[in-house]
């Protein structure tokens, strides 16, 4: 069964870049989409973006200018970079697999364990 | 962005009660609606997709219904292990958006 294990720096200063990596095991990147979501008391669950097995991406317009999601097939990993962080980016960040039924995409059926990221000077 | 609005924001019910949570989309999303439950300290758990299809392994006391803009999640007989916060999420368009959550507790 597919499992996701994520890691990355948990404490950042304002203006730094948040970088998280998610390793997938027990499955294949194809034909799925892979996403990043964050959760904070202020914003609730917020979708950051997604990448598919062909490396096409979709981003949340509210974050698009600062976000890059990439995929490394050789390592079975996908990553999130968020530049110029502020205190408003403090949240738990999750990686997840997007559930697919035929050609339709639904919710996220497999989740990483979450990484608490705090932005503070 | 499509706004997802859940109600109530919290509820308290007895073990064995039937519980219903509603989710309304700000525009039609057909059946591109999923439900999750989340327990403190854990990632969300995928319960239902396509508005009414139960994910493998999810107990049959959970069910979903609706299409277009109005959806609901029902727990037919509330169990102590169902204490959690429940979220809806639309995947009709990007950005994918979530409801604000409904906290379910036992009386």
PDB file of C-alpha atoms in Angstrom:
ATOM      1  CA  UNK A   1       0.000   0.000   0.000  1.00  0.00           C
ATOM      2  CA  UNK A   2       1.162   3.503  -0.777  1.00  0.00           C
ATOM      3  CA  UNK A   3       2.763   5.443   2.043  1.00  0.00           C
ATOM      4  CA  UNK A   4       4.048   9.016   2.169  1.00  0.00           C
ATOM      5  CA  UNK A   5       6.854  10.160   4.458  1.00  0.00           C
ATOM      6  CA  UNK A   6       7.667  13.852   4.556  1.00  0.00           C
ATOM      7  CA  UNK A   7      10.397  15.987   6.020  1.00  0.00           C
ATOM      8  CA  UNK A   8      11.860  19.487   6.011  1.00  0.00           C
ATOM      9  CA  UNK A   9      12.912  22.393   8.195  1.00  0.00           C
ATOM     10  CA  UNK A  10      10.428  23.222  10.919  1.00  0.00           C
ATOM     11  CA  UNK A  11      11.618  26.696  11.920  1.00  0.00           C
ATOM     12  CA  UNK A  12      12.226  29.494   9.441  1.00  0.00           C
ATOM     13  CA  UNK A  13      12.899  33.205   9.604  1.00  0.00           C
ATOM     14  CA  UNK A  14      10.833  35.695   7.600  1.00  0.00           C
ATOM     15  CA  UNK A  15      11.949  35.981   3.955  1.00  0.00           C
ATOM     16  CA  UNK A  16      13.510  32.470   3.940  1.00  0.00           C
ATOM     17  CA  UNK A  17      12.399  29.632   1.676  1.00  0.00           C
ATOM     18  CA  UNK A  18      10.314  26.764   3.000  1.00  0.00           C
ATOM     19  CA  UNK A  19      11.412  23.439   1.476  1.00  0.00           C
ATOM     20  CA  UNK A  20       9.648  20.161   2.122  1.00  0.00           C
ATOM     21  CA  UNK A  21      10.078  16.734   0.542  1.00  0.00           C
ATOM     22  CA  UNK A  22       7.658  13.820   0.422  1.00  0.00           C
ATOM     23  CA  UNK A  23       8.841  10.281  -0.314  1.00  0.00           C
ATOM     24  CA  UNK A  24       6.369   7.844  -1.822  1.00  0.00           C
ATOM     25  CA  UNK A  25       6.701   4.108  -1.268  1.00  0.00           C
ATOM     26  CA  UNK A  26       4.627   1.083  -2.194  1.00  0.00           C
ATOM     27  CA  UNK A  27       3.271   2.418  -5.467  1.00  0.00           C
ATOM     28  CA  UNK A  28       3.864   4.373  -8.658  1.00  0.00           C
ATOM     29  CA  UNK A  29       3.751   8.060  -9.552  1.00  0.00           C
ATOM     30  CA  UNK A  30       1.718   7.257 -12.610  1.00  0.00           C
ATOM     31  CA  UNK A  31      -1.150   7.994 -13.256  1.00  0.00           C
ATOM     32  CA  UNK A  32      -1.707  10.063 -10.140  1.00  0.00           C
ATOM     33  CA  UNK A  33      -1.613  13.695  -9.050  1.00  0.00           C
ATOM     34  CA  UNK A  34       0.391  14.587  -5.936  1.00  0.00           C
ATOM     35  CA  UNK A  35      -0.482  17.548  -3.791  1.00  0.00           C
ATOM     36  CA  UNK A  36       0.508  19.788  -0.919  1.00  0.00           C
ATOM     37  CA  UNK A  37      -1.990  21.116   1.609  1.00  0.00           C
ATOM     38  CA  UNK A  38      -1.473  23.193   4.720  1.00  0.00           C
ATOM     39  CA  UNK A  39      -3.537  23.675   7.856  1.00  0.00           C
ATOM     40  CA  UNK A  40      -3.610  26.517  10.342  1.00  0.00           C
ATOM     41  CA  UNK A  41      -6.166  27.709  12.909  1.00  0.00           C
ATOM     42  CA  UNK A  42      -6.555  30.946  10.942  1.00  0.00           C
ATOM     43  CA  UNK A  43      -7.038  29.493   7.451  1.00  0.00           C
ATOM     44  CA  UNK A  44      -8.176  25.919   8.098  1.00  0.00           C
ATOM     45  CA  UNK A  45      -7.227  23.443   5.382  1.00  0.00           C
ATOM     46  CA  UNK A  46      -5.715  25.241   2.397  1.00  0.00           C
ATOM     47  CA  UNK A  47      -4.762  23.578  -0.876  1.00  0.00           C
ATOM     48  CA  UNK A  48      -1.340  24.740  -2.065  1.00  0.00           C
ATOM     49  CA  UNK A  49      -1.026  22.928  -5.372  1.00  0.00           C
ATOM     50  CA  UNK A  50      -0.489  19.661  -7.201  1.00  0.00           C
ATOM     51  CA  UNK A  51       1.748  17.962  -9.757  1.00  0.00           C
ATOM     52  CA  UNK A  52       0.920  15.017 -11.979  1.00  0.00           C
ATOM     53  CA  UNK A  53       3.049  12.141 -13.181  1.00  0.00           C
ATOM     54  CA  UNK A  54       3.821  14.133 -16.333  1.00  0.00           C
ATOM     55  CA  UNK A  55       5.022  17.029 -14.140  1.00  0.00           C
ATOM     56  CA  UNK A  56       2.190  19.388 -15.038  1.00  0.00           C
ATOM     57  CA  UNK A  57       1.355  21.611 -12.108  1.00  0.00           C
ATOM     58  CA  UNK A  58      -1.599  23.531 -10.713  1.00  0.00           C
ATOM     59  CA  UNK A  59      -1.135  26.099  -7.978  1.00  0.00           C
ATOM     60  CA  UNK A  60      -3.384  28.066  -5.688  1.00  0.00           C
ATOM     61  CA  UNK A  61      -3.498  31.586  -7.193  1.00  0.00           C
ATOM     62  CA  UNK A  62      -3.082  33.045  -3.710  1.00  0.00           C
ATOM     63  CA  UNK A  63       0.384  31.425  -3.480  1.00  0.00           C
ATOM     64  CA  UNK A  64       1.313  30.944  -7.118  1.00  0.00           C
ATOM     65  CA  UNK A  65       4.001  33.628  -7.255  1.00  0.00           C
ATOM     66  CA  UNK A  66       5.921  31.953  -4.395  1.00  0.00           C
ATOM     67  CA  UNK A  67       5.307  28.215  -4.924  1.00  0.00           C
ATOM     68  CA  UNK A  68       7.112  25.525  -6.867  1.00  0.00           C
ATOM     69  CA  UNK A  69       6.165  21.851  -6.744  1.00  0.00           C
ATOM     70  CA  UNK A  70       8.533  19.403  -8.399  1.00  0.00           C
ATOM     71  CA  UNK A  71       8.889  15.661  -8.795  1.00  0.00           C
ATOM     72  CA  UNK A  72      11.964  13.404  -8.767  1.00  0.00           C
ATOM     73  CA  UNK A  73      11.037  10.025 -10.231  1.00  0.00           C
ATOM     74  CA  UNK A  74      14.455   8.516  -9.570  1.00  0.00           C
ATOM     75  CA  UNK A  75      13.976   9.003  -5.848  1.00  0.00           C
ATOM     76  CA  UNK A  76      10.173   8.539  -5.780  1.00  0.00           C
ATOM     77  CA  UNK A  77       9.879  11.960  -4.182  1.00  0.00           C
ATOM     78  CA  UNK A  78       8.041  15.207  -4.747  1.00  0.00           C
ATOM     79  CA  UNK A  79       8.846  18.539  -3.184  1.00  0.00           C
ATOM     80  CA  UNK A  80       7.432  21.908  -2.195  1.00  0.00           C
ATOM     81  CA  UNK A  81       9.317  25.198  -2.220  1.00  0.00           C
ATOM     82  CA  UNK A  82       7.639  28.332  -0.855  1.00  0.00           C
ATOM     83  CA  UNK A  83       9.711  31.486  -1.061  1.00  0.00           C
ATOM     84  CA  UNK A  84       9.675  34.683   1.006  1.00  0.00           C
ATOM     85  CA  UNK A  85       7.818  33.179   3.945  1.00  0.00           C
ATOM     86  CA  UNK A  86       6.116  35.294   6.602  1.00  0.00           C
ATOM     87  CA  UNK A  87       4.401  34.494   9.881  1.00  0.00           C
ATOM     88  CA  UNK A  88       1.211  33.918   7.870  1.00  0.00           C
ATOM     89  CA  UNK A  89       2.833  30.798   6.383  1.00  0.00           C
ATOM     90  CA  UNK A  90       3.068  29.168   9.818  1.00  0.00           C
ATOM     91  CA  UNK A  91       1.059  25.944   9.512  1.00  0.00           C
ATOM     92  CA  UNK A  92       1.145  22.172   9.411  1.00  0.00           C
ATOM     93  CA  UNK A  93       2.081  21.141   5.882  1.00  0.00           C
ATOM     94  CA  UNK A  94       0.886  17.844   4.414  1.00  0.00           C
ATOM     95  CA  UNK A  95       1.733  15.981   1.239  1.00  0.00           C
ATOM     96  CA  UNK A  96      -0.974  13.765  -0.221  1.00  0.00           C
ATOM     97  CA  UNK A  97      -1.963  11.633  -3.204  1.00  0.00           C
ATOM     98  CA  UNK A  98      -4.984  12.703  -5.209  1.00  0.00           C
ATOM     99  CA  UNK A  99      -7.546   9.923  -5.600  1.00  0.00           C
ATOM    100  CA  UNK A 100      -8.375   9.186  -9.192  1.00  0.00           C
ATOM    101  CA  UNK A 101     -11.355   7.262 -10.592  1.00  0.00           C
ATOM    102  CA  UNK A 102     -11.056   6.901 -14.343  1.00  0.00           C
ATOM    103  CA  UNK A 103     -10.243  10.383 -15.627  1.00  0.00           C
ATOM    104  CA  UNK A 104     -11.826  12.163 -12.665  1.00  0.00           C
ATOM    105  CA  UNK A 105      -9.910  13.514  -9.692  1.00  0.00           C
ATOM    106  CA  UNK A 106     -11.484  13.546  -6.276  1.00  0.00           C
ATOM    107  CA  UNK A 107     -10.029  14.084  -2.842  1.00  0.00           C
ATOM    108  CA  UNK A 108      -6.757  13.017  -1.271  1.00  0.00           C
ATOM    109  CA  UNK A 109      -6.674   9.381  -0.233  1.00  0.00           C
ATOM    110  CA  UNK A 110      -3.146   8.996   1.131  1.00  0.00           C
ATOM    111  CA  UNK A 111      -1.530  11.589   3.380  1.00  0.00           C
ATOM    112  CA  UNK A 112       1.887  12.199   4.838  1.00  0.00           C
ATOM    113  CA  UNK A 113       2.259  12.585   8.578  1.00  0.00           C
ATOM    114  CA  UNK A 114       2.451  16.377   8.431  1.00  0.00           C
ATOM    115  CA  UNK A 115       5.268  18.821   9.198  1.00  0.00           C
ATOM    116  CA  UNK A 116       4.780  21.751  11.549  1.00  0.00           C
ATOM    117  CA  UNK A 117       6.473  24.812  10.052  1.00  0.00           C
ATOM    118  CA  UNK A 118       6.883  27.930  12.173  1.00  0.00           C
ATOM    119  CA  UNK A 119       8.012  31.254  10.739  1.00  0.00           C
ATOM    120  CA  UNK A 120       9.435  33.546  13.397  1.00  0.00           C
ATOM    121  CA  UNK A 121      12.209  36.094  13.716  1.00  0.00           C
TER     122      UNK A 121
ATOM    123  CA  UNK B   1     -12.629  30.304  -5.882  1.00  0.00           C
ATOM    124  CA  UNK B   2     -15.496  28.008  -4.917  1.00  0.00           C
ATOM    125  CA  UNK B   3     -16.459  28.539  -1.300  1.00  0.00           C
ATOM    126  CA  UNK B   4     -17.493  25.503   0.750  1.00  0.00           C
ATOM    127  CA  UNK B   5     -19.717  26.167   3.763  1.00  0.00           C
ATOM    128  CA  UNK B   6     -20.396  23.484   6.360  1.00  0.00           C
ATOM    129  CA  UNK B   7     -23.050  23.392   9.038  1.00  0.00           C
ATOM    130  CA  UNK B   8     -23.215  23.080  11.905  1.00  0.00           C
ATOM    131  CA  UNK B   9     -19.730  24.116  13.037  1.00  0.00           C
ATOM    132  CA  UNK B  10     -20.061  21.689  15.936  1.00  0.00           C
ATOM    133  CA  UNK B  11     -22.523  19.179  17.303  1.00  0.00           C
ATOM    134  CA  UNK B  12     -22.928  16.905  20.288  1.00  0.00           C
ATOM    135  CA  UNK B  13     -24.922  13.669  20.108  1.00  0.00           C
ATOM    136  CA  UNK B  14     -25.424  10.395  21.978  1.00  0.00           C
ATOM    137  CA  UNK B  15     -23.824   7.125  21.008  1.00  0.00           C
ATOM    138  CA  UNK B  16     -26.191   5.450  18.555  1.00  0.00           C
ATOM    139  CA  UNK B  17     -27.697   8.696  17.272  1.00  0.00           C
ATOM    140  CA  UNK B  18     -28.017   9.504  13.594  1.00  0.00           C
ATOM    141  CA  UNK B  19     -25.872  12.522  12.759  1.00  0.00           C
ATOM    142  CA  UNK B  20     -25.968  14.641   9.605  1.00  0.00           C
ATOM    143  CA  UNK B  21     -23.511  17.314   8.470  1.00  0.00           C
ATOM    144  CA  UNK B  22     -24.232  19.528   5.482  1.00  0.00           C
ATOM    145  CA  UNK B  23     -21.883  21.163   3.003  1.00  0.00           C
ATOM    146  CA  UNK B  24     -22.877  23.821   0.483  1.00  0.00           C
ATOM    147  CA  UNK B  25     -20.812  24.922  -2.514  1.00  0.00           C
ATOM    148  CA  UNK B  26     -20.952  28.498  -3.781  1.00  0.00           C
ATOM    149  CA  UNK B  27     -21.475  27.151  -7.326  1.00  0.00           C
ATOM    150  CA  UNK B  28     -22.263  23.799  -8.854  1.00  0.00           C
ATOM    151  CA  UNK B  29     -19.564  21.165  -8.455  1.00  0.00           C
ATOM    152  CA  UNK B  30     -21.566  18.219  -9.871  1.00  0.00           C
ATOM    153  CA  UNK B  31     -20.467  15.296  -7.673  1.00  0.00           C
ATOM    154  CA  UNK B  32     -16.848  16.369  -7.161  1.00  0.00           C
ATOM    155  CA  UNK B  33     -17.174  16.330  -3.406  1.00  0.00           C
ATOM    156  CA  UNK B  34     -15.157  14.403  -0.848  1.00  0.00           C
ATOM    157  CA  UNK B  35     -15.466  14.011   2.919  1.00  0.00           C
ATOM    158  CA  UNK B  36     -12.745  13.531   5.519  1.00  0.00           C
ATOM    159  CA  UNK B  37     -12.500  13.063   9.235  1.00  0.00           C
ATOM    160  CA  UNK B  38      -9.564  14.341  11.263  1.00  0.00           C
ATOM    161  CA  UNK B  39      -8.609  13.427  14.794  1.00  0.00           C
ATOM    162  CA  UNK B  40      -6.288  15.682  16.825  1.00  0.00           C
ATOM    163  CA  UNK B  41      -2.650  15.255  15.872  1.00  0.00           C
ATOM    164  CA  UNK B  42      -3.452  13.219  12.755  1.00  0.00           C
ATOM    165  CA  UNK B  43      -3.754  13.915   9.062  1.00  0.00           C
ATOM    166  CA  UNK B  44      -7.246  13.932   7.554  1.00  0.00           C
ATOM    167  CA  UNK B  45      -8.648  10.526   6.651  1.00  0.00           C
ATOM    168  CA  UNK B  46     -10.441  10.077   3.312  1.00  0.00           C
ATOM    169  CA  UNK B  47     -14.000   8.803   3.845  1.00  0.00           C
ATOM    170  CA  UNK B  48     -16.164   9.468   0.809  1.00  0.00           C
ATOM    171  CA  UNK B  49     -15.549  10.555  -2.799  1.00  0.00           C
ATOM    172  CA  UNK B  50     -17.835  11.451  -5.678  1.00  0.00           C
ATOM    173  CA  UNK B  51     -20.332  12.694  -3.068  1.00  0.00           C
ATOM    174  CA  UNK B  52     -21.619   9.239  -2.162  1.00  0.00           C
ATOM    175  CA  UNK B  53     -18.969   6.555  -2.779  1.00  0.00           C
ATOM    176  CA  UNK B  54     -17.463   5.017   0.338  1.00  0.00           C
ATOM    177  CA  UNK B  55     -13.686   4.662   0.327  1.00  0.00           C
ATOM    178  CA  UNK B  56     -12.452   1.105   0.854  1.00  0.00           C
ATOM    179  CA  UNK B  57     -12.344   0.167   4.520  1.00  0.00           C
ATOM    180  CA  UNK B  58     -14.647   2.930   5.757  1.00  0.00           C
ATOM    181  CA  UNK B  59     -17.477   1.617   7.971  1.00  0.00           C
ATOM    182  CA  UNK B  60     -20.870   1.402   6.316  1.00  0.00           C
ATOM    183  CA  UNK B  61     -22.465   3.637   8.974  1.00  0.00           C
ATOM    184  CA  UNK B  62     -20.965   6.540   6.993  1.00  0.00           C
ATOM    185  CA  UNK B  63     -22.831   7.688   3.905  1.00  0.00           C
ATOM    186  CA  UNK B  64     -22.863  10.713   1.640  1.00  0.00           C
ATOM    187  CA  UNK B  65     -25.404  12.256  -0.676  1.00  0.00           C
ATOM    188  CA  UNK B  66     -26.032  15.278  -2.837  1.00  0.00           C
ATOM    189  CA  UNK B  67     -25.028  16.874  -6.115  1.00  0.00           C
ATOM    190  CA  UNK B  68     -24.679  20.335  -7.571  1.00  0.00           C
ATOM    191  CA  UNK B  69     -24.346  22.637  -4.585  1.00  0.00           C
ATOM    192  CA  UNK B  70     -25.867  20.755  -1.640  1.00  0.00           C
ATOM    193  CA  UNK B  71     -24.300  17.757   0.036  1.00  0.00           C
ATOM    194  CA  UNK B  72     -24.528  15.858   3.273  1.00  0.00           C
ATOM    195  CA  UNK B  73     -22.583  13.331   5.327  1.00  0.00           C
ATOM    196  CA  UNK B  74     -24.556  11.030   7.601  1.00  0.00           C
ATOM    197  CA  UNK B  75     -23.375   8.763  10.377  1.00  0.00           C
ATOM    198  CA  UNK B  76     -26.223   6.312  10.896  1.00  0.00           C
ATOM    199  CA  UNK B  77     -25.249   5.278  14.427  1.00  0.00           C
ATOM    200  CA  UNK B  78     -22.638   7.464  16.113  1.00  0.00           C
ATOM    201  CA  UNK B  79     -19.798   5.556  17.766  1.00  0.00           C
ATOM    202  CA  UNK B  80     -17.217   6.841  20.279  1.00  0.00           C
ATOM    203  CA  UNK B  81     -14.446   6.434  17.690  1.00  0.00           C
ATOM    204  CA  UNK B  82     -16.296   8.854  15.364  1.00  0.00           C
ATOM    205  CA  UNK B  83     -15.388  11.822  17.584  1.00  0.00           C
ATOM    206  CA  UNK B  84     -13.454  14.026  15.159  1.00  0.00           C
ATOM    207  CA  UNK B  85     -13.674  17.080  12.966  1.00  0.00           C
ATOM    208  CA  UNK B  86     -15.250  16.442   9.567  1.00  0.00           C
ATOM    209  CA  UNK B  87     -14.389  18.359   6.388  1.00  0.00           C
ATOM    210  CA  UNK B  88     -15.829  18.518   2.905  1.00  0.00           C
ATOM    211  CA  UNK B  89     -13.684  19.368  -0.116  1.00  0.00           C
ATOM    212  CA  UNK B  90     -14.459  20.118  -3.749  1.00  0.00           C
ATOM    213  CA  UNK B  91     -12.322  18.922  -6.650  1.00  0.00           C
ATOM    214  CA  UNK B  92     -14.425  20.355  -9.471  1.00  0.00           C
ATOM    215  CA  UNK B  93     -11.975  23.169 -10.148  1.00  0.00           C
ATOM    216  CA  UNK B  94      -8.703  24.578  -8.921  1.00  0.00           C
ATOM    217  CA  UNK B  95      -8.004  25.844  -6.402  1.00  0.00           C
ATOM    218  CA  UNK B  96      -9.392  22.839  -4.520  1.00  0.00           C
ATOM    219  CA  UNK B  97     -11.188  24.182  -1.462  1.00  0.00           C
ATOM    220  CA  UNK B  98     -12.290  22.793   1.898  1.00  0.00           C
ATOM    221  CA  UNK B  99     -15.122  23.527   4.251  1.00  0.00           C
ATOM    222  CA  UNK B 100     -14.277  25.036   7.616  1.00  0.00           C
ATOM    223  CA  UNK B 101     -15.002  21.812   9.486  1.00  0.00           C
ATOM    224  CA  UNK B 102     -17.650  20.349  11.781  1.00  0.00           C
ATOM    225  CA  UNK B 103     -16.568  19.125  15.199  1.00  0.00           C
ATOM    226  CA  UNK B 104     -18.495  16.061  16.373  1.00  0.00           C
ATOM    227  CA  UNK B 105     -18.558  15.166  20.067  1.00  0.00           C
ATOM    228  CA  UNK B 106     -20.318  12.613  22.248  1.00  0.00           C
ATOM    229  CA  UNK B 107     -22.872  13.754  24.859  1.00  0.00           C
TER     230      UNK B 107
END
